[in-house]
Short mmCIF file of C-alpha atoms in Angstrom, two decimals:
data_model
loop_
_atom_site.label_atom_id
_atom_site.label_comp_id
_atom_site.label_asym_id
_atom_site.label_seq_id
_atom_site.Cartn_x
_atom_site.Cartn_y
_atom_site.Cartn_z
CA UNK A 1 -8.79 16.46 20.67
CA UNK A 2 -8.51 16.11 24.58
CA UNK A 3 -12.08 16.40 24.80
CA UNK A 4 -12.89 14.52 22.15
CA UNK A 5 -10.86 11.89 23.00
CA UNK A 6 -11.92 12.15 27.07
CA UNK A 7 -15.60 11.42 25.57
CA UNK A 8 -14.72 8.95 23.31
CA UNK A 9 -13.29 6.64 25.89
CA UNK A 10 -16.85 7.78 28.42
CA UNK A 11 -18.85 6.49 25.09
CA UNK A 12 -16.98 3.26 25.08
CA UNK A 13 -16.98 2.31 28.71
CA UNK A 14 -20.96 3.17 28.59
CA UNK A 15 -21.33 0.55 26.41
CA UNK A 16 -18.45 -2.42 26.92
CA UNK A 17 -17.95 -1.41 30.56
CA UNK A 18 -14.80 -2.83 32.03
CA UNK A 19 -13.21 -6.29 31.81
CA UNK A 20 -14.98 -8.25 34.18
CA UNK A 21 -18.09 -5.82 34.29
CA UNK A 22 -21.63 -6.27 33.00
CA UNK A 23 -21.88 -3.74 29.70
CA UNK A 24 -25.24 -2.24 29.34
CA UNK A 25 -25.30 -2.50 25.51
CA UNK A 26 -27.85 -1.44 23.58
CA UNK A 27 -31.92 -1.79 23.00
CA UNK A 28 -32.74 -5.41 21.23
CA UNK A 29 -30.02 -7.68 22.92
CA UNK A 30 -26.70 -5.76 22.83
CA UNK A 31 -23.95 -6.23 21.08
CA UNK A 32 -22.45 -9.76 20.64
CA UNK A 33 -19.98 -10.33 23.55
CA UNK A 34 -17.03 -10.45 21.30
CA UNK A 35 -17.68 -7.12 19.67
CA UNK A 36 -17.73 -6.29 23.57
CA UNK A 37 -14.50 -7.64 24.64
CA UNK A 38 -13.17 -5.85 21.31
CA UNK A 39 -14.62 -2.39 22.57
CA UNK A 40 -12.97 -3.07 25.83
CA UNK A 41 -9.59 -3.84 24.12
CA UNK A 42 -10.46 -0.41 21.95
CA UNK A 43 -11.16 1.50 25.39
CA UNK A 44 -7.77 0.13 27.12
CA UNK A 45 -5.49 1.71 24.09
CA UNK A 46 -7.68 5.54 24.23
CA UNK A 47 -6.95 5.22 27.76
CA UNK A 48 -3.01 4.52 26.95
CA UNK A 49 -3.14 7.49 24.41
CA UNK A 50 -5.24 9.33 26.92
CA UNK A 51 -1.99 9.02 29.00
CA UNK A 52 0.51 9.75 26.34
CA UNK A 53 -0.24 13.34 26.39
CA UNK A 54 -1.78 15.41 22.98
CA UNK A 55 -2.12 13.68 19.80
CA UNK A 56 0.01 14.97 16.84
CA UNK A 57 0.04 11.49 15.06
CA UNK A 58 -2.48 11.88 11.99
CA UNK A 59 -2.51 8.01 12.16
CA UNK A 60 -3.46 7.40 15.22
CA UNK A 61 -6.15 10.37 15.16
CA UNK A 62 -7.47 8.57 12.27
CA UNK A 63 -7.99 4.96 14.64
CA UNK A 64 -9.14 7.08 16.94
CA UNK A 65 -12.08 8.07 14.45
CA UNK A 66 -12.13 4.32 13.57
CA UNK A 67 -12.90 3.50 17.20
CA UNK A 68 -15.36 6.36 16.97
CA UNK A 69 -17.69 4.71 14.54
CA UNK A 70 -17.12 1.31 15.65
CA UNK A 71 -18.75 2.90 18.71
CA UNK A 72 -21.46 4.31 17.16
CA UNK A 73 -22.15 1.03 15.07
CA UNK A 74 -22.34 -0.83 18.42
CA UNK A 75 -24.96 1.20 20.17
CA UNK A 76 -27.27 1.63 17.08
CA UNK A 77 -30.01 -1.26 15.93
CA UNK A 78 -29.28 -2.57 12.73
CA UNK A 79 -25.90 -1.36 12.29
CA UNK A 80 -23.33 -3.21 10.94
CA UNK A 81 -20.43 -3.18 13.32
CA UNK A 82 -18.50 -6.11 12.03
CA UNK A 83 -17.36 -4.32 8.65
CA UNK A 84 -16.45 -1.39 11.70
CA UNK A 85 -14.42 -3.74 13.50
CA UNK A 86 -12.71 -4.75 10.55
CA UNK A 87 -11.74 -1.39 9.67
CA UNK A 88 -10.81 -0.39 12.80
CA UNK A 89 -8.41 -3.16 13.18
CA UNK A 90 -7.06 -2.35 9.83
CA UNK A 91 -6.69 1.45 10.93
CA UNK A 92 -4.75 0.23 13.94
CA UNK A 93 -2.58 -1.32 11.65
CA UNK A 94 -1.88 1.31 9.19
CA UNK A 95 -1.19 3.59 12.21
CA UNK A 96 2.45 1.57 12.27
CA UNK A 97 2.82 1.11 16.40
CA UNK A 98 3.74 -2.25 17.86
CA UNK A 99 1.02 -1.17 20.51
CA UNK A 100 -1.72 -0.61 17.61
CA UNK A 101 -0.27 -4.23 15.73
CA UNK A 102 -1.03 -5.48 18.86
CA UNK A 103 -4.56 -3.91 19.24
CA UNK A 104 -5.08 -4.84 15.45
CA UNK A 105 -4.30 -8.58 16.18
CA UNK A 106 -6.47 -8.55 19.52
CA UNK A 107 -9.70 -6.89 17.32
CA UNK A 108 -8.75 -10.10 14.72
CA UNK A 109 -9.20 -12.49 16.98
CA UNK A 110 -12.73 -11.32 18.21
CA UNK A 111 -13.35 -10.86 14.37
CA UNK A 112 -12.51 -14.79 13.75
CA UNK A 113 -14.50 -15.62 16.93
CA UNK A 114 -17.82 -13.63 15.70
CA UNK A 115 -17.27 -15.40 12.36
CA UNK A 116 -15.02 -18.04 11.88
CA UNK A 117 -15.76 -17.94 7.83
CA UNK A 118 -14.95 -14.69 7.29
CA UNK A 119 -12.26 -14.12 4.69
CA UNK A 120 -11.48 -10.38 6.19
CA UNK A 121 -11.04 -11.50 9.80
CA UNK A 122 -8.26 -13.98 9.19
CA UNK A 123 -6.70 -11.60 6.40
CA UNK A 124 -6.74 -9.15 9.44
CA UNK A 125 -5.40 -11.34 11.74
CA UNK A 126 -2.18 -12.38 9.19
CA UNK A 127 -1.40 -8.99 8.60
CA UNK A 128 -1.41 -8.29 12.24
CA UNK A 129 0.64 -11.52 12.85
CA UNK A 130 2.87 -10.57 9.90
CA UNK A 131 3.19 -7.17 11.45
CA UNK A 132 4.35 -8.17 14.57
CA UNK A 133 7.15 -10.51 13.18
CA UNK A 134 5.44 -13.83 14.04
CA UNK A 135 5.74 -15.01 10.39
CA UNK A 136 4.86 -18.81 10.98
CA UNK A 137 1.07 -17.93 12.52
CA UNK A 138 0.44 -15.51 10.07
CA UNK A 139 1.41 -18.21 7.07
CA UNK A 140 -1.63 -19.98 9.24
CA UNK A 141 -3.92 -17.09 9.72
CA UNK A 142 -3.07 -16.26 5.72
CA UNK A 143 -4.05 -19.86 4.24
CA UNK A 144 -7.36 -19.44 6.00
CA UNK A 145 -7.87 -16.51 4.32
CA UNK A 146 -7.12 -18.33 1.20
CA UNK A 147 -9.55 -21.38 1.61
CA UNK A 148 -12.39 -18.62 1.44
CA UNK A 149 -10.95 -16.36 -0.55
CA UNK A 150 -12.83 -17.27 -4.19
CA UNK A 151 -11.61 -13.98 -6.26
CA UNK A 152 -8.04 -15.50 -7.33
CA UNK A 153 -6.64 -12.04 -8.61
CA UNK A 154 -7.31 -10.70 -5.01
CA UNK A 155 -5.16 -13.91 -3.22
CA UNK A 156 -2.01 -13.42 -5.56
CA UNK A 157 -0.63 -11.01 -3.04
CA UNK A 158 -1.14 -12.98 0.03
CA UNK A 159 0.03 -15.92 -1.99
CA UNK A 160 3.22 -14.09 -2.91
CA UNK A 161 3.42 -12.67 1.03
CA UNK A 162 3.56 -16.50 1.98
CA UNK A 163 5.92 -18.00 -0.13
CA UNK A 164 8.48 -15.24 1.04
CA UNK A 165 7.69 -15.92 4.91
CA UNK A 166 8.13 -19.27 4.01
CA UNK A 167 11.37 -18.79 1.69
CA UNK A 168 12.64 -16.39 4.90
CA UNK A 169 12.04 -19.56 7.15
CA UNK A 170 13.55 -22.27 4.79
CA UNK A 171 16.74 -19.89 4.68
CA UNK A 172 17.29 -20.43 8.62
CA UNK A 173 16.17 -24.00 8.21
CA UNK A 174 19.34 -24.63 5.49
CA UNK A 175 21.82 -22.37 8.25
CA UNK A 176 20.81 -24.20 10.66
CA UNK A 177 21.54 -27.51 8.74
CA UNK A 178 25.02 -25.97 7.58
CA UNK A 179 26.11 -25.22 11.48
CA UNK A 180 25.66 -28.88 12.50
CA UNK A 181 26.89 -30.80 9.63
CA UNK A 182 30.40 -28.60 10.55
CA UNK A 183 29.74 -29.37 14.50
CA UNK A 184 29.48 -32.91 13.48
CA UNK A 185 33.10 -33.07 11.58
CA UNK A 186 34.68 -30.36 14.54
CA UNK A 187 35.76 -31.45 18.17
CA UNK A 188 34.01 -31.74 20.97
CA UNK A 189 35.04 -29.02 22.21
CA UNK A 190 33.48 -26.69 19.94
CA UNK A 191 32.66 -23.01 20.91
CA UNK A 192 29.85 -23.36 22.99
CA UNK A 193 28.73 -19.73 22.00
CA UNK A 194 28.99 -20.69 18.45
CA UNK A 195 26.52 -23.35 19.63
CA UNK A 196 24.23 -21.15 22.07
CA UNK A 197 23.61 -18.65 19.09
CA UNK A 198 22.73 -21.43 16.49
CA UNK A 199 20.04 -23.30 19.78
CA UNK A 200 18.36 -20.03 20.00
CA UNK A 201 17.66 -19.81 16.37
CA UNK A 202 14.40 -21.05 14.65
CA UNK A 203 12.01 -20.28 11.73
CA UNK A 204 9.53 -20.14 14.56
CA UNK A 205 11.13 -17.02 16.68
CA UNK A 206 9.29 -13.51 16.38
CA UNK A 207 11.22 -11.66 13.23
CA UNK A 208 13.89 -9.81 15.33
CA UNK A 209 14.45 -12.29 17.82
CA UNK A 210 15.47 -14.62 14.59
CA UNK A 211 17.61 -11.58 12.93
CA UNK A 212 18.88 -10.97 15.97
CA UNK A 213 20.04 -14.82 16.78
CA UNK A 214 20.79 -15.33 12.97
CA UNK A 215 23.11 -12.31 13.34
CA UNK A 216 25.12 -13.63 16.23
CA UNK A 217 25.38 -17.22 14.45
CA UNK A 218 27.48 -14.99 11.74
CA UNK A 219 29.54 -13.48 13.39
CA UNK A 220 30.53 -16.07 15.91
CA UNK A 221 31.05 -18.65 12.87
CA UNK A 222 33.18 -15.70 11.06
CA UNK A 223 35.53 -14.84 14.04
CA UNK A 224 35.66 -18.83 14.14
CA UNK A 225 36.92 -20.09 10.56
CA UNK A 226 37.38 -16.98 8.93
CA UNK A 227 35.20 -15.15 6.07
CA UNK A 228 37.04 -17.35 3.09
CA UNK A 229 35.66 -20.58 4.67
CA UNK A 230 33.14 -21.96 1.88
CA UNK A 231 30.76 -22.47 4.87
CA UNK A 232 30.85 -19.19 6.34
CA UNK A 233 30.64 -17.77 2.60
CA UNK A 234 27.21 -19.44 2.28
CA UNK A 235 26.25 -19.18 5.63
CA UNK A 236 26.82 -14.85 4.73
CA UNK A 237 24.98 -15.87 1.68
CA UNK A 238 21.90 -16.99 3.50
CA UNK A 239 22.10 -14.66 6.21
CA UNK A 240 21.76 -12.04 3.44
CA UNK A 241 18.68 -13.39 1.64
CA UNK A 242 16.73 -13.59 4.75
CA UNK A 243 17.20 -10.28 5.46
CA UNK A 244 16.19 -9.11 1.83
CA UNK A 245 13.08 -11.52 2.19
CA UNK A 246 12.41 -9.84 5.72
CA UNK A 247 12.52 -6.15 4.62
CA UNK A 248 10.57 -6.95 1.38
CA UNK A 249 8.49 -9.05 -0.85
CA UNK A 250 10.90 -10.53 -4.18
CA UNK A 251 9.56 -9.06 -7.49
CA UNK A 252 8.25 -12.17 -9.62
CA UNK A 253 9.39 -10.67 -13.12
CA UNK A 254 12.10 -7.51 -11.88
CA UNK A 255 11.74 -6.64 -15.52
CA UNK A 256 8.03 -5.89 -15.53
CA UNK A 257 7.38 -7.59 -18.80
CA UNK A 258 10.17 -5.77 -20.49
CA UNK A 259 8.68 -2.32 -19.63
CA UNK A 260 11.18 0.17 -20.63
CA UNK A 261 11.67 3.26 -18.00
CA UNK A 262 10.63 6.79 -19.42
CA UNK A 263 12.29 10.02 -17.91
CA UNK A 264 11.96 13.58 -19.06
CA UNK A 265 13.88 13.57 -22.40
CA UNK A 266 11.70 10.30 -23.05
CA UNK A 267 8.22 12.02 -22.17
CA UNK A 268 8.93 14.99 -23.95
CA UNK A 269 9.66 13.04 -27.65
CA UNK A 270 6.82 10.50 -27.08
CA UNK A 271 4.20 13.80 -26.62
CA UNK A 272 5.82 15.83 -28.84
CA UNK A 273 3.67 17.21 -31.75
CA UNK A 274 1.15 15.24 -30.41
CA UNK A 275 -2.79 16.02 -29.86
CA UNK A 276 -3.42 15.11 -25.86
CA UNK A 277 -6.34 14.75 -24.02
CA UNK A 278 -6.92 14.32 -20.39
CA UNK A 279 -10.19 12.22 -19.64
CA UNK A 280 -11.80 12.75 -16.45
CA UNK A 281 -13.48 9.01 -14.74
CA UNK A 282 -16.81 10.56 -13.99
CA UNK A 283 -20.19 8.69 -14.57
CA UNK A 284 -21.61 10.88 -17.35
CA UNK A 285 -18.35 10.47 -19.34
CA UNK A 286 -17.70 6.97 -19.03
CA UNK A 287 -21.72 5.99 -20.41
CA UNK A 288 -20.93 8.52 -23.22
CA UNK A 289 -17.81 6.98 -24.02
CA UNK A 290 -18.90 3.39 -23.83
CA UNK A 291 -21.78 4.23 -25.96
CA UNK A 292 -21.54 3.46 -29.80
CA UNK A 293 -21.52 5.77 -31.83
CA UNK A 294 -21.21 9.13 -29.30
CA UNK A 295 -19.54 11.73 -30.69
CA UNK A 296 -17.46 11.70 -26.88
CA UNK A 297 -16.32 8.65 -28.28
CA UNK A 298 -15.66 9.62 -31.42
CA UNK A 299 -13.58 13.13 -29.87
CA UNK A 300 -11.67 10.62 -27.57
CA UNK A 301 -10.65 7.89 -30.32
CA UNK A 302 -9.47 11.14 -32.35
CA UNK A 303 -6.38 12.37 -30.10
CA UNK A 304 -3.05 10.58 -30.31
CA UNK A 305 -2.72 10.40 -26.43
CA UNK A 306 -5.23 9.37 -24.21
CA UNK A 307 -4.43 10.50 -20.31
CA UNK A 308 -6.51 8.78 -17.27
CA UNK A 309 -5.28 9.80 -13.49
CA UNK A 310 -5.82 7.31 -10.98
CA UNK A 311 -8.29 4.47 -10.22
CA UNK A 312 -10.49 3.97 -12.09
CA UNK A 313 -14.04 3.87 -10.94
CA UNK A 314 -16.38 4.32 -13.62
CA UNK A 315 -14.22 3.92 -17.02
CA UNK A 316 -14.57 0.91 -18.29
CA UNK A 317 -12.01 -1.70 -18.16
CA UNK A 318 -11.32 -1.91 -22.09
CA UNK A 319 -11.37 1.82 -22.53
CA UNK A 320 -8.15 3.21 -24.37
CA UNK A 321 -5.40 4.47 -22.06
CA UNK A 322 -1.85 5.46 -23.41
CA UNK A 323 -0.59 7.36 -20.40
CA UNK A 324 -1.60 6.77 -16.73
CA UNK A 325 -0.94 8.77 -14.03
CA UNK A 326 -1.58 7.88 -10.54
CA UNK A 327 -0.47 10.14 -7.01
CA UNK A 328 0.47 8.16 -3.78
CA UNK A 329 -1.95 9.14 -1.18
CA UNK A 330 -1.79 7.99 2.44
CA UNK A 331 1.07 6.90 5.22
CA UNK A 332 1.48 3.16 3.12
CA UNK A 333 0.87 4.44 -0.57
CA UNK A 334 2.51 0.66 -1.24
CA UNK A 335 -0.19 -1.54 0.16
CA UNK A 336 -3.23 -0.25 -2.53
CA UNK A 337 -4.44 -1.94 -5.44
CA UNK A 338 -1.90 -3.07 -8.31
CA UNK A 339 -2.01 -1.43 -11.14
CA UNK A 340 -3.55 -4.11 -13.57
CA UNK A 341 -5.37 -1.82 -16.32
CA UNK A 342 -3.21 -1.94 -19.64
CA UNK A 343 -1.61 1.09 -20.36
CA UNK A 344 0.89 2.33 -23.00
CA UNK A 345 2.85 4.12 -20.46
CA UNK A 346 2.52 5.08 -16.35
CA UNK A 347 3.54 7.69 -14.67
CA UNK A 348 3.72 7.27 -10.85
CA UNK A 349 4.24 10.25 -8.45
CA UNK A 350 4.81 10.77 -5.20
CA UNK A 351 7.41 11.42 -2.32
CA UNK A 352 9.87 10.23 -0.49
CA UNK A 353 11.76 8.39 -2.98
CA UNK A 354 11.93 4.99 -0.43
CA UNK A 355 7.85 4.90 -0.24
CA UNK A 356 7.47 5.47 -4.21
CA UNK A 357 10.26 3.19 -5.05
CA UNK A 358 7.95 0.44 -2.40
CA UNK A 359 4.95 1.19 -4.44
CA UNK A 360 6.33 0.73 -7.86
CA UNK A 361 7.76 -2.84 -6.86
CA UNK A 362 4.29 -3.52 -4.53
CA UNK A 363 1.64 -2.43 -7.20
CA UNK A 364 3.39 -2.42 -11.12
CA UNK A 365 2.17 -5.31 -12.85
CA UNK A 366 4.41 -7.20 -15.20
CA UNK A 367 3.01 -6.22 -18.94
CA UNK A 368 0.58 -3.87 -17.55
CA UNK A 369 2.31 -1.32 -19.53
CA UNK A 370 5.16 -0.73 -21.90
CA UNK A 371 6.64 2.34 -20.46
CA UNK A 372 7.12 3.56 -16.60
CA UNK A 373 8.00 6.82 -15.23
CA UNK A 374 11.45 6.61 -13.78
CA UNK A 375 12.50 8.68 -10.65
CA UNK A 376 12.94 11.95 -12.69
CA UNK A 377 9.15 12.15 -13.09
CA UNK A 378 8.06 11.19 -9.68
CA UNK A 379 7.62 14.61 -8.01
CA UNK A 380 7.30 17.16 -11.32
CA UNK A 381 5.84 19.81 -9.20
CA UNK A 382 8.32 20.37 -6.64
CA UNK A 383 11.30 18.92 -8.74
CA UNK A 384 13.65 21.77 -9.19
CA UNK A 385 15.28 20.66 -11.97
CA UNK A 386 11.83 20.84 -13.71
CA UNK A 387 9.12 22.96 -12.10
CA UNK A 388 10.51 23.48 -8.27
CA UNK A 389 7.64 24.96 -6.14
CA UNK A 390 7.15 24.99 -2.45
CA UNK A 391 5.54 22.83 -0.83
CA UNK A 392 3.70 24.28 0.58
CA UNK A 393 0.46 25.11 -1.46
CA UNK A 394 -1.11 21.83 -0.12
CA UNK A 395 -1.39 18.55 -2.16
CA UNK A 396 -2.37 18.94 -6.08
CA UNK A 397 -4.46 16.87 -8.14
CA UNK A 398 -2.98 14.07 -10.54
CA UNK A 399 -5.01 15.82 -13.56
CA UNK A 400 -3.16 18.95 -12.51
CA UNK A 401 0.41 17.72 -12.27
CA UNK A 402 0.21 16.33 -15.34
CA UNK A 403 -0.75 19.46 -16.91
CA UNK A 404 1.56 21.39 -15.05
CA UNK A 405 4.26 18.86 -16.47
CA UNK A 406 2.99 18.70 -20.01
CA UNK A 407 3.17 22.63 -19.86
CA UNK A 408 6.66 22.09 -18.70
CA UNK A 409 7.52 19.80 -21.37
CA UNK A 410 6.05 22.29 -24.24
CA UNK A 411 6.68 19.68 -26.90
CA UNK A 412 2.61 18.94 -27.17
CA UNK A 413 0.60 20.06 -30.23
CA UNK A 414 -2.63 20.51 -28.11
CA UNK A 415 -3.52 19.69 -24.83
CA UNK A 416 -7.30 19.26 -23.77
CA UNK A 417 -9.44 18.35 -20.69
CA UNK A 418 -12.48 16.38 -21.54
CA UNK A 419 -15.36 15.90 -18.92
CA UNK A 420 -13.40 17.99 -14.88
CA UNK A 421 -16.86 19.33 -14.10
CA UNK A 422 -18.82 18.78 -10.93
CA UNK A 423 -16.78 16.10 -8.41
CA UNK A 424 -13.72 15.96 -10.97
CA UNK A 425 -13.63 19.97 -11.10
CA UNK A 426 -10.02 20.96 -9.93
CA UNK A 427 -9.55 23.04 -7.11
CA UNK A 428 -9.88 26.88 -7.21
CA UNK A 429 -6.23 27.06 -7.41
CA UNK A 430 -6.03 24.87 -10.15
CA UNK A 431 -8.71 25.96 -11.66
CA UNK A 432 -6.94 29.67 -12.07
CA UNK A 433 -4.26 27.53 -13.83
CA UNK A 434 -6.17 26.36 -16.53
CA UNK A 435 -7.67 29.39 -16.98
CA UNK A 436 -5.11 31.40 -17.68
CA UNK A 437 -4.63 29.39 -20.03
CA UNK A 438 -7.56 28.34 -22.05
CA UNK A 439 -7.90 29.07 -25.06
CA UNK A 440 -11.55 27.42 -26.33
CA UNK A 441 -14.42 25.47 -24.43
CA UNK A 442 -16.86 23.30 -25.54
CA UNK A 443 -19.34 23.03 -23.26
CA UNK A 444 -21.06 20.29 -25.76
CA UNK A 445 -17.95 17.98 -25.00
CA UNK A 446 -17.53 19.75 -22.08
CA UNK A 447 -13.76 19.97 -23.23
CA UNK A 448 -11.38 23.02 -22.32
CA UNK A 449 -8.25 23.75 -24.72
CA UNK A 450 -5.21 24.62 -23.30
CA UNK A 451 -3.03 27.04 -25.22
#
């Protein structure tokens, strides 16, 4: 990686040179100066992690690949470097660093200057604002996004992000209030302490500056009147909210829809006796399935469960779904897309418990579903109160820990796979699974029985 990154940072100097520097850029013109000053800004952090010593980070060697083909993008006609730039910003966020919010924020800006209409840039730059703890310019950066956002199902979550920054604010606004209607009715002579914490707090202060400041107002106020003082009780009270609103977004229905949760004693009676199939999102399968009259269709509509895994990419929209079953991938498994396709009941797995409890409250959509795997369910395969394996044989499929767990259960009247063949085959190991224990194939269907 020392090399790599060593040639890396050569590649990007080559082409952005230095601040204050003439950059060579490329055949036809160059690069626009702002995707310039962002390879510059891309250049300075290698050279920082250049300095750090080796990478072990899988994040940051994943920006670093980012910066990579933002590189490439720059010094090649015709490529499109702005959807690079974008991404790379976004990498440097996901990578978690202040340092890489920072970068993140800096590539948003030249983003916004290159184009001032683009919905991406500004959604960029509020996540990098809201990142850094600067809640009141990313409200800013997040309504621009807004005005040019046009798909409303894809501004709900910023919409829901801003009214929480701004219910976070209006929570210091009301403490703030609180503190000088009781400095108005107390002497003069007041504790100026008491009075230094509450002047250096403001909706406008970076988020732990404000927790920070909002902290000291408590305490001082406390040690001052006491905890039974009605005004200290809801000054605790507020003091309390905004730090619920700072660690995390408030669910708008907590209740999902009246979704009911569904353990392992619950799973194994609603599949019990039960024919089950697992349906694979492929291209070939989806056009047989959404085609009247296929007999694909026909085999699907005939089982009493129906089991998709994941996003869907190909299946269509409307298609039948009575379990889903979806792995957390990635270092924020909480930030991907919600989980809006009706289904009778979803399973959701995935480790550590804090992360998968973030996703379900992030991406569960209220009456999305009647049934939702409860913490019992979220890691089947390494579980040891159900299957308990190491760890250790690297990361399974979602088709095969459902099988696995089915097998488990042994409650199922049949259990098929309909249409894991070429890019939804399961890996070798898995595929030794299944075959010890299939009992039929139907190569028409392409359909494997389990026993």
């Amino acid at each position: 990686m020392g090399q790599t990154l060593t040639g890396l940072l050569t590649s990007v100097r080559a082409i952005a040179g230095r601040p204050g520097t003439p950059a060579q850029g490329r055949p036809g013109g160059g690069p626009d100066q702002a995707l310039l000053a962002a390879l510059r800004l891309c250049g300075d952090h290698l050279s920082a992690l250049a300095a750090a010593g080796p990478l072990t980070d899988a994040r940051r060697t994943r920006l670093i690949a980012s910066i990579g083909a933002l590189t490439t993008a720059c010094s090649t006609p015709g490529a499109d470097a702005f959807d690079a730039l974008l991404r790379t910003g976004q990498q440097a966020l996901d990578s978690g660093g202040e340092a890489e919010a920072r970068l993140a924020l800096a590539l948003a800006d030249e983003a916004t200057a290159l184009r001032a209409r683009s919905k991406g840039a500004w959604r960029l730059r509020g996540n990098a604002l809201d990142a850094l703890g600067r809640g009141e310019e990313a409200i800013t950066a997040y309504e621009r996004h807004l005005a040019l956002q046009q798909n409303t199902a894809a501004s709900r979550d910023v919409e829901r992000r801003i009214a929480t920054l701004r219910a976070a604010g209006d929570r210091i606004d009301e403490a703030l209030t609180l503190f000088r209607a009781g400095a108005d009715t107390e002497a003069s002579g007041a504790d100026t302490e008491v009075s230094g914490a509450a002047a250096r707090l403001s909706r406008h202060l970076p988020a732990a500056e404000a927790r920070t400041a909002f902290t000291d107002l408590v305490r001082l106020r406390t040690a001052e009147h006491g905890a039974g003082d009605p005004a200290v009780r809801r000054l605790a009270t507020l003091y309390a909210e905004h730090r619920r609103l700072s660690d995390r977004d408030p669910v708008a229905d907590p209740l999902l829809g009246g979704a009911e949760p569904i353990g392992v004693p619950g799973l194994r009676r609603l599949v019990a006796g039960r024919t089950v199939c697992l349906v694979a999102d492929t291209p070939r399968t989806a056009e047989q399935e959404q085609r009247p009259g296929s007999p694909l269709a026909a085999l699907i509509e005939g089982y009493d469960l129906v089991v998709r895994c994941d996003e869907a990419r190909h299946t269509a929209p409307a298609a039948r779904t009575d379990l889903h079953a979806c792995t957390l991938r990635g270092d924020t498994p909480w930030k991907g897309p919600r989980w809006d396709r009706r289904a009778g009941a979803r399973l959701v797995f995935g480790d550590p418990l804090p992360h998968w409890r973030l996703a379900l409250r992030s991406r569960l959509v209220p009456g999305a579903q009647d049934r939702v795997g409860d913490a019992t369910l979220r890691r089947p395969l390494h579980d040891p109160a159900l299957l308990g394996e190491e760890a250790g044989a690297g990361p399974a499929s979602t088709a095969y820990t459902v099988l696995r767990l089915l097998d488990f259960l042994g409650t199922p009247a049949r259990v098929d796979l309909i249409g894991f063949e070429g890019p939804a085959a399961l890996s070798p190991r898995e595929r030794e699974w299944v075959g010890t224990r299939t009992a039929n194939t139907d190569d028409t269907a392409v359909r494997i029985t389990l026993r």
